[in-house]
Coordinates of C-alpha atoms in Angstrom, one line a residue:
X3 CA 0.0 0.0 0.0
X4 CA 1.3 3.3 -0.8
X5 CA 1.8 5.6 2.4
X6 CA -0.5 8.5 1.4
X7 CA 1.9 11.5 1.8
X8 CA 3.5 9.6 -1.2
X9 CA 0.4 10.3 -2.9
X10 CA 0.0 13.8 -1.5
X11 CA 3.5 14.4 -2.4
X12 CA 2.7 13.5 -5.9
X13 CA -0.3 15.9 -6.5
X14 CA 1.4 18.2 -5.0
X15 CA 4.6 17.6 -7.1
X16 CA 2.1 17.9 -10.2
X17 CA 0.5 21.1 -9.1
X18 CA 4.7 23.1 -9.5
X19 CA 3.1 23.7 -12.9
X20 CA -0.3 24.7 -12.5
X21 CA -1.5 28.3 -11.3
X22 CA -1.3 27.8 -7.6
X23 CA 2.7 26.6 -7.8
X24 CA 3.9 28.9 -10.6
X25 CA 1.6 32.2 -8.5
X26 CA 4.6 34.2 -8.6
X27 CA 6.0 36.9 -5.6
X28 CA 6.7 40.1 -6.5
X29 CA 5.2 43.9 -7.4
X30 CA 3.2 42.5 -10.4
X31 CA 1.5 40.2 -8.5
X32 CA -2.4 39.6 -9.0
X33 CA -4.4 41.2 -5.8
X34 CA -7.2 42.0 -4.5
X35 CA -8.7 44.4 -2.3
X36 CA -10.5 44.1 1.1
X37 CA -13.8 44.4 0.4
X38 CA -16.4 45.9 2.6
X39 CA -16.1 48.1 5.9
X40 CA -12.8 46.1 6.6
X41 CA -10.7 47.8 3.7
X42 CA -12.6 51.3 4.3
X43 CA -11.3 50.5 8.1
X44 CA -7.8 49.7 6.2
X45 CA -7.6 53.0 4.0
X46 CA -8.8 55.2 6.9
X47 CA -6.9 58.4 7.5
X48 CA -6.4 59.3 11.6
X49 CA -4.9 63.1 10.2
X50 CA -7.9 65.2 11.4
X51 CA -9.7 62.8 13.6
X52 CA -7.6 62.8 16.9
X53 CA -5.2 65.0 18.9
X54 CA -2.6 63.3 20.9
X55 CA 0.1 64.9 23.7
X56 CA 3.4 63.4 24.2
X57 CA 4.9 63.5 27.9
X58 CA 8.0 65.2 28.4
X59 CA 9.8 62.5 30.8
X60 CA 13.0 62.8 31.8
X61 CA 15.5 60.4 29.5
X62 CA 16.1 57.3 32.4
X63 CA 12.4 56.5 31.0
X64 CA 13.1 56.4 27.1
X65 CA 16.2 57.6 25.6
X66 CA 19.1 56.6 28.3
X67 CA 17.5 53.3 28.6
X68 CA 18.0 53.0 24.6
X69 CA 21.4 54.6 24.8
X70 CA 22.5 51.9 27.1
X71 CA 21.2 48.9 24.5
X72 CA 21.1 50.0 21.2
X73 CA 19.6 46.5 20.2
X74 CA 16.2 47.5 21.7
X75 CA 16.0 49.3 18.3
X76 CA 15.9 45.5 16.3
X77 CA 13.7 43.2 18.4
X78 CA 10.4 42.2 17.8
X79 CA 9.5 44.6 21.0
X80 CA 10.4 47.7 19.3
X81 CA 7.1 49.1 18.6
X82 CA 7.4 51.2 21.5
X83 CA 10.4 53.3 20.6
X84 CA 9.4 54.0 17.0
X85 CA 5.7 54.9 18.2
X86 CA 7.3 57.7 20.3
X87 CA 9.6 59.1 17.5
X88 CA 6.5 59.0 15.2
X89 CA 4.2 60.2 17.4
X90 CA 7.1 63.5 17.8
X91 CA 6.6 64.4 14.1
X92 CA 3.2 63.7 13.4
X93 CA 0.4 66.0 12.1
X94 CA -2.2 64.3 15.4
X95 CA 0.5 65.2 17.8
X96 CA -0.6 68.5 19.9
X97 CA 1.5 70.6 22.4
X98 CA -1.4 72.1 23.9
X99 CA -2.8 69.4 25.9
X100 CA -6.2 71.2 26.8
X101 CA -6.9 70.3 23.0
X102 CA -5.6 66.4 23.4
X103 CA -8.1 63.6 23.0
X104 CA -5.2 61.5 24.2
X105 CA -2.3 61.3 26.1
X106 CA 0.5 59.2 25.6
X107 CA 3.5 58.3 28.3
X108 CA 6.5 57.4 26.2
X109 CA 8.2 54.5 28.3
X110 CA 10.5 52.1 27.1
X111 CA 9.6 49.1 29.5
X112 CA 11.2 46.0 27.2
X113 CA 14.8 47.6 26.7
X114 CA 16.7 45.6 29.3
X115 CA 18.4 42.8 27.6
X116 CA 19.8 39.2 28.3
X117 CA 22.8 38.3 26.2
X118 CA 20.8 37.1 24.2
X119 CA 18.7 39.8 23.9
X120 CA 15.1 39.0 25.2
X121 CA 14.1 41.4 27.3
X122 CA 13.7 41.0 31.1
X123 CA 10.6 42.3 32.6
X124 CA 11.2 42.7 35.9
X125 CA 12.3 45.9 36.3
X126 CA 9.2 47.1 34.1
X127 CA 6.4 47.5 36.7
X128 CA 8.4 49.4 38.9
X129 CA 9.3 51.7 35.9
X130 CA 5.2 52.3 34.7
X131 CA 5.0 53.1 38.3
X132 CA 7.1 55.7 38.7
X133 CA 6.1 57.8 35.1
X134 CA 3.1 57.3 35.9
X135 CA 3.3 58.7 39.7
X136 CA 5.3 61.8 37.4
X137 CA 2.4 62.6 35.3
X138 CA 0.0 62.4 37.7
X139 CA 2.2 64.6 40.0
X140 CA 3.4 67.3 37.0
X141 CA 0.0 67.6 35.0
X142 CA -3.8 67.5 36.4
X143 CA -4.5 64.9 33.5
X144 CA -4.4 61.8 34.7
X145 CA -6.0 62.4 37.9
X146 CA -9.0 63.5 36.2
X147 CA -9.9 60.1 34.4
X148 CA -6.8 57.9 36.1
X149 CA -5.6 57.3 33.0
X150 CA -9.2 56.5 30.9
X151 CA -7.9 58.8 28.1
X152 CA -4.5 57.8 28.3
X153 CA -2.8 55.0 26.2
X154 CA 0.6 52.9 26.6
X155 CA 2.4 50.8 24.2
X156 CA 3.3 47.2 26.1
X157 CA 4.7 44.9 23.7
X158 CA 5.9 42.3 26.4
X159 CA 4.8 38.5 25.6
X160 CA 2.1 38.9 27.9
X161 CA 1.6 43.0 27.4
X162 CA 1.3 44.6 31.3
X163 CA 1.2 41.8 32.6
X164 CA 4.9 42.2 32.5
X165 CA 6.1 38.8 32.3
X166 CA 7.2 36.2 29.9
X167 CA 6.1 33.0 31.3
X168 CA 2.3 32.5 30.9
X169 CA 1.5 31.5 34.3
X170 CA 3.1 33.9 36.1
X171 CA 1.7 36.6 33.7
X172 CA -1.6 35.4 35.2
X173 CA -0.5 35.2 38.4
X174 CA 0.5 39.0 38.0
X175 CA -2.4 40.0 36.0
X176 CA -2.4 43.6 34.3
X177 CA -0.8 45.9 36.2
X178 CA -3.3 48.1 38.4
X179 CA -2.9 51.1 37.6
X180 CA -3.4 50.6 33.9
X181 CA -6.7 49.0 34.7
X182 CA -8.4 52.0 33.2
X183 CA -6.2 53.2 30.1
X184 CA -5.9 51.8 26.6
X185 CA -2.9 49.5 26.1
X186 CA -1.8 48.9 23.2
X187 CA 0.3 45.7 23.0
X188 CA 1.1 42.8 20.8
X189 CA -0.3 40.1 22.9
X190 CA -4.2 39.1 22.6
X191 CA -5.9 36.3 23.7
X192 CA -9.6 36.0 23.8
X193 CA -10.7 35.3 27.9
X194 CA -7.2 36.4 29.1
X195 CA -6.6 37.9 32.0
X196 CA -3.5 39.8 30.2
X197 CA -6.0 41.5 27.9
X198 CA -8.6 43.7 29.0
X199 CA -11.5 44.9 26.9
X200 CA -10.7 48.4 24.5
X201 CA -7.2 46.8 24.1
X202 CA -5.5 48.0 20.5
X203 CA -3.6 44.7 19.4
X204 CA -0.7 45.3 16.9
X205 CA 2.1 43.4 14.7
X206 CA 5.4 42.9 16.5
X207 CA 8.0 45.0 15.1
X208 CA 10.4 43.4 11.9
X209 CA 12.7 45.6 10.5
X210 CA 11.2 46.7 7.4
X211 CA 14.4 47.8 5.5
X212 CA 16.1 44.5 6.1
X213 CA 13.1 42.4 4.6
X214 CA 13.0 44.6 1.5
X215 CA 16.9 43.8 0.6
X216 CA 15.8 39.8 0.5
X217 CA 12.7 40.2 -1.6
X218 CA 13.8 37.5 -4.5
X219 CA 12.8 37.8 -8.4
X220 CA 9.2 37.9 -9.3
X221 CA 9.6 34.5 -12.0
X222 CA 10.6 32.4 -8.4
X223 CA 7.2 29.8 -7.9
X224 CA 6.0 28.5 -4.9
X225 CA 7.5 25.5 -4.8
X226 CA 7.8 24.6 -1.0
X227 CA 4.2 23.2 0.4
X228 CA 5.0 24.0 3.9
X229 CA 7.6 25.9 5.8
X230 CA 8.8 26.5 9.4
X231 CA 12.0 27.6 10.7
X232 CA 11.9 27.7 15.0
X233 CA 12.4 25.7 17.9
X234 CA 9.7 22.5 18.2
X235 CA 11.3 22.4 22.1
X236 CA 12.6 24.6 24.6
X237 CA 14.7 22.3 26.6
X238 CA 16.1 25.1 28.9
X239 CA 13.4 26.4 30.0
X240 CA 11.0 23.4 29.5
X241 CA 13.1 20.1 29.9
X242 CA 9.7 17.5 30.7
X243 CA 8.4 19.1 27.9
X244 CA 4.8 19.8 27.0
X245 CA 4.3 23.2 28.4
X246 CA 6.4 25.0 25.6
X247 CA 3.8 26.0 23.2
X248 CA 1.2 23.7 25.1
X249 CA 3.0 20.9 22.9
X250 CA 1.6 21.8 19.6
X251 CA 5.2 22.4 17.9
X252 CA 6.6 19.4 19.4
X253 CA 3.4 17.9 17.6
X254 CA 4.3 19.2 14.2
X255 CA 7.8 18.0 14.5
X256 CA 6.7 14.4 15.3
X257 CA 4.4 14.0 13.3
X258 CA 5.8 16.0 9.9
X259 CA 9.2 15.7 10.2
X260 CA 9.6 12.8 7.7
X261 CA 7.0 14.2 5.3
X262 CA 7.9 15.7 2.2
X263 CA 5.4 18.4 2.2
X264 CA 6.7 19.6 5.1
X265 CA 10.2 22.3 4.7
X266 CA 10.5 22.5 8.7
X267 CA 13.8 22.7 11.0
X268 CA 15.0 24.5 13.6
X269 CA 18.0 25.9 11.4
X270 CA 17.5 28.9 10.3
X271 CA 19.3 30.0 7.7
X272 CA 20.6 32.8 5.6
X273 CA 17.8 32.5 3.0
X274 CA 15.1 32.2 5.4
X275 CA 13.3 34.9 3.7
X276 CA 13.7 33.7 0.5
X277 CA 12.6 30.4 1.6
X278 CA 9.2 32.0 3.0
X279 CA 8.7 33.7 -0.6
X280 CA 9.2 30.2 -1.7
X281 CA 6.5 29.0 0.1
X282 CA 2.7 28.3 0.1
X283 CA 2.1 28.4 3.4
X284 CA 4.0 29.2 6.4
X285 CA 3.4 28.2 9.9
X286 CA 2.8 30.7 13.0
X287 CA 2.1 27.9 16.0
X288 CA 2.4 29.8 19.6
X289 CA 5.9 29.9 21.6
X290 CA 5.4 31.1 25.3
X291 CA 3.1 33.8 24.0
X292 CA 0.9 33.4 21.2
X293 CA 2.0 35.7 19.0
X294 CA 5.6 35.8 16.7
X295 CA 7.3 38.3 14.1
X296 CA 6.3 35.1 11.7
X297 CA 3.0 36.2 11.3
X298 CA 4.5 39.7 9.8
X299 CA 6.9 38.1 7.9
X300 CA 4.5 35.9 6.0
X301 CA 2.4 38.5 5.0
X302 CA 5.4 40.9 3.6
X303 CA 6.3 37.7 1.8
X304 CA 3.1 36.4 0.5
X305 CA 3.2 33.0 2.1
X306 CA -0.2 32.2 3.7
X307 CA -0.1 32.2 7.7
X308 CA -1.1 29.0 9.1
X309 CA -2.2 29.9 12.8
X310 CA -2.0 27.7 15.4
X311 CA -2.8 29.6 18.9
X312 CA -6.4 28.7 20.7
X313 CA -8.1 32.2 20.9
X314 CA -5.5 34.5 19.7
X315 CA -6.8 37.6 18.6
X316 CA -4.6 39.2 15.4
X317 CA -3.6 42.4 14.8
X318 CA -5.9 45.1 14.0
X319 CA -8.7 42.4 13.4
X320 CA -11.3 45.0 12.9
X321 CA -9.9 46.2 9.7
X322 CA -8.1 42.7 8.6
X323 CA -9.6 39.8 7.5
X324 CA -7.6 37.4 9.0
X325 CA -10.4 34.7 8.7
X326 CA -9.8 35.2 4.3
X327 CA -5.8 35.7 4.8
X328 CA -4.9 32.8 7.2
X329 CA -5.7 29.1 8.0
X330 CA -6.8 28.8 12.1
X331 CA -5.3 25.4 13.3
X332 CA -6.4 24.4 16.7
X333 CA -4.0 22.7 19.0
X334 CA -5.4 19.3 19.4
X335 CA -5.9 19.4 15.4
X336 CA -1.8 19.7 14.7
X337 CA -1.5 15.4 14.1
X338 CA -3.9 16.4 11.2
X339 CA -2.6 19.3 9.7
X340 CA -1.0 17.4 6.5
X341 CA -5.1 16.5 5.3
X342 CA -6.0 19.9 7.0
X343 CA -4.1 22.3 4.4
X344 CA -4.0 19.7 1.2
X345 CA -7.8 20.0 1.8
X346 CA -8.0 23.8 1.1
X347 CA -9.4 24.1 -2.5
X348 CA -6.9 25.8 -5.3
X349 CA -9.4 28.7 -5.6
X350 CA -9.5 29.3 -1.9
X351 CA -5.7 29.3 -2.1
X352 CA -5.5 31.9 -4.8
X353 CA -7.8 34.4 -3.2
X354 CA -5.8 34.2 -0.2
X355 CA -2.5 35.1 -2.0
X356 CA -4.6 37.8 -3.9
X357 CA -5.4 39.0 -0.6
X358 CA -2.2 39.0 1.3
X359 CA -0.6 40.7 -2.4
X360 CA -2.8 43.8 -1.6
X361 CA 0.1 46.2 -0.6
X362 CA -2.4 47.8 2.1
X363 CA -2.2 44.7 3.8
X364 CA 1.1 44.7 3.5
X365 CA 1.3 48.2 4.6
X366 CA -0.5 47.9 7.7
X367 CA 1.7 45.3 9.5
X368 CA 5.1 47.4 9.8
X369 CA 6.4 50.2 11.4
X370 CA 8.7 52.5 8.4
X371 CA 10.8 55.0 9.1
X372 CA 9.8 57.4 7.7
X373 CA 6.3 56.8 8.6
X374 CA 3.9 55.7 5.5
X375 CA 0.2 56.3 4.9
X376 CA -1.4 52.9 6.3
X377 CA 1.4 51.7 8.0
X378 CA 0.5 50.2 11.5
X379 CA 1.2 53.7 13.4
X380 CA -1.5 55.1 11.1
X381 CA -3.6 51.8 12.1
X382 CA -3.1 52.5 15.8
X383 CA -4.3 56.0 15.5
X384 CA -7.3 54.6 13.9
X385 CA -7.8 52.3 16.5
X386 CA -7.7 55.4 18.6
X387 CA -9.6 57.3 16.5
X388 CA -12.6 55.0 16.5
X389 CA -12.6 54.9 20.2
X390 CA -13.7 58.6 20.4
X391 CA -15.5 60.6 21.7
X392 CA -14.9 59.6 24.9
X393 CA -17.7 58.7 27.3
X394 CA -18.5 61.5 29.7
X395 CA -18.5 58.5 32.2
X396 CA -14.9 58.6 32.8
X397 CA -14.0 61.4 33.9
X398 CA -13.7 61.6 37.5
X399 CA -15.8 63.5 40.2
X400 CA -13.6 66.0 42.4
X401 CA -11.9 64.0 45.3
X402 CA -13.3 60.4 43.4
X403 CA -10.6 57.4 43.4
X404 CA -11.5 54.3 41.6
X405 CA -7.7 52.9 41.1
X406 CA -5.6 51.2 44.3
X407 CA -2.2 52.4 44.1
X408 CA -0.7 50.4 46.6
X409 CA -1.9 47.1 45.0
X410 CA 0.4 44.7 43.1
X411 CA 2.9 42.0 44.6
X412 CA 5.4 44.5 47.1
X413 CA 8.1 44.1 44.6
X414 CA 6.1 46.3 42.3
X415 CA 5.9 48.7 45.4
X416 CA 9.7 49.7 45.5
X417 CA 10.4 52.7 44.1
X418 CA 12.2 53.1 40.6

């Protein structure tokens, strides 16, 4: 009896010649546009619709903590550093803060390093603390809504919940005083205690300039099925294994590692882009957190996202499609993920790539310098924008406290 991913590898083999195979990556690309509110949502300009005010904070908050790390600038946590130098230029930004419909504290919370250069996020609530104690000290803002008008950027794997292992996030929860502002962060899970409702979910940061030098010739087809460069286990921190990733990469290496179809490794080597423009679709299981520059890097590339992380919520999901983009994996489906995606009919796969070549899609998941119209600064002002006006609720009586400021674990407490 022949095994059937010989037969699968055969169709699949036969297809490097038919439209799906041969759909070729580059500018000339077929696409299609979002259709409905989603793409109006997409195209929307925030110039005109909000005013924001920037904090003054001393540098120990932002700039000497960058001075001391210059990798901070290159990680997938960066969002929050190139939000503040765009949000110093922009048309939205106002210096009189009277006329602000937002107010935005510019703290860089994921810019102490390891070695290696993951960020360590122990030092962070103890850092929100303190900015925020100076705002609320220096300016009569914050104390009039406690912070209801006022937004942060969090990228940590588990946003203010300022930790990167998930049950210690949970243990921690979101940090209290940010129980009533908007956070905008790259981590979203639906019935998480790490994301709180009004929450403004963006792309991790990949540099844009070093993707564009490995775009590859427009005649290259998609000849790789499936593709996956990343760790299946995390021995160090996970050596019984099963908690890393809740298991479901250490399921797609047992169970795909000898098929054909499959281009997956934990190597990652110098062609890795090329190898995702190569590809028809691209996997973006969950690590510790849920979310992974991967999912950014397959749309740049036009390699359909394969998403496997229970409940995540994507990036700017009220103006993407992600549902027409993506494939959504659940966890306990991995074993079956070879029948899963050589199930998805040609046509379906075609409008997918037609709607990942749309360059507003493209646009919306990275953060240029210099800033571009769409780009995901301009989507997070949107996100802003929409949320306006605010409700006369939440502003604050005279003399009325809802927040608890000395809440928190008592190594939060210390000062800064």
């Amino acid at each position: 009896m022949v095994p059937k991913w010989v037969v699968v590898w055969l169709l699949f083999a036969a297809c490097l010649s038919t439209r799906i195979c041969a759909f070729r990556v580059g500018r000339n690309q077929p696409t299609e546009r979002i259709s409905g509110s989603a793409g109006d949502v997409l195209d929307d300009d925030p110039v005109g619709r909000l005013k924001v005010f920037v904090y003054e904070l001393p540098s120990k908050y932002n700039k000497k903590v960058l001075q001391k790390d210059s990798r901070c600038l290159n990680h997938m946590f960066a969002a929050e550093i190139f939000m503040h130098r765009f949000l110093l230029s922009s048309p939205v930004r106002t210096l009189n803060p009277e006329k602000a419909d937002w107010f935005y504290t510019p703290v860089y919370t994921t810019c102490d390093l390891t070695p290696n250069g993951l960020p360590l996020p122990f030092k962070s609530p103890r850092m929100m603390r303190s900015a925020i104690q100076l705002i609320s000290s220096n300016w009569p803002y914050w104390n009039r809504t406690e912070g209801a008008d006022h937004f942060f950027v969090v990228p940590h794997d588990f946003g203010a919940c300022f930790h990167y292992q998930e049950e210690k996030a949970i243990e921690r929860g979101i940090l209290p005083l940010l129980q009533r502002a908007t956070l905008v962060q790259t981590f979203g899970q639906r019935n998480h205690v790490c994301l709180k409702d009004g929450s403004i979910i963006i792309p991790p940061y990949a540099p844009p300039q070093k993707m564009q030098t490995h775009f590859i010739p427009p005649s290259t087809p998609r000849s790789i099925f499936v593709y996956f460069r990343g760790l299946f286990y995390d021995v160090g921190n996970d050596p019984e294994g099963g908690y890393y990733a809740r298991g479901a990469r250490a399921a797609v290496w047992e169970n795909f590692k000898d098929n054909p179809l499959f281009d997956i490794s934990t190597e990652h080597p110098t062609t890795y882009y090329e190898d995702m423009q190569r590809a028809i679709f691209c996997l973006c299981p969950l690590g510790w957190a849920p979310w992974s520059p991967r999912l950014v890097e397959a749309v740049i590339f036009g390699c359909i996202p394969v998403v496997i992380a229970d409940d995540i919520v994507l990036p700017f999901a009220d103006a993407i499609p992600w549902e027409d983009i993506g494939v959504f994996v659940d966890e306990q489906d991995v074993p079956n993920l070879d029948t899963i995606l050589t199930s998805i009919p040609p046509e379906v796969i075609l409008r997918k790539q037609r709607l990942l070549a749309n360059p507003s899609m493209k646009q919306a998941m990275l953060f240029p310098q210099p800033a571009q119209p769409g780009d995901a600064f301009h989507q997070i002002l949107n996100g802003l924008a929409r949320k306006l006006p605010h409700d006369r609720s939440v502003y604050l009586q005279p003399g009325e406290k809802i927040l608890n400021w000395t809440a928190g674990p008592n190594g939060d407490l210390k000062p800064w």
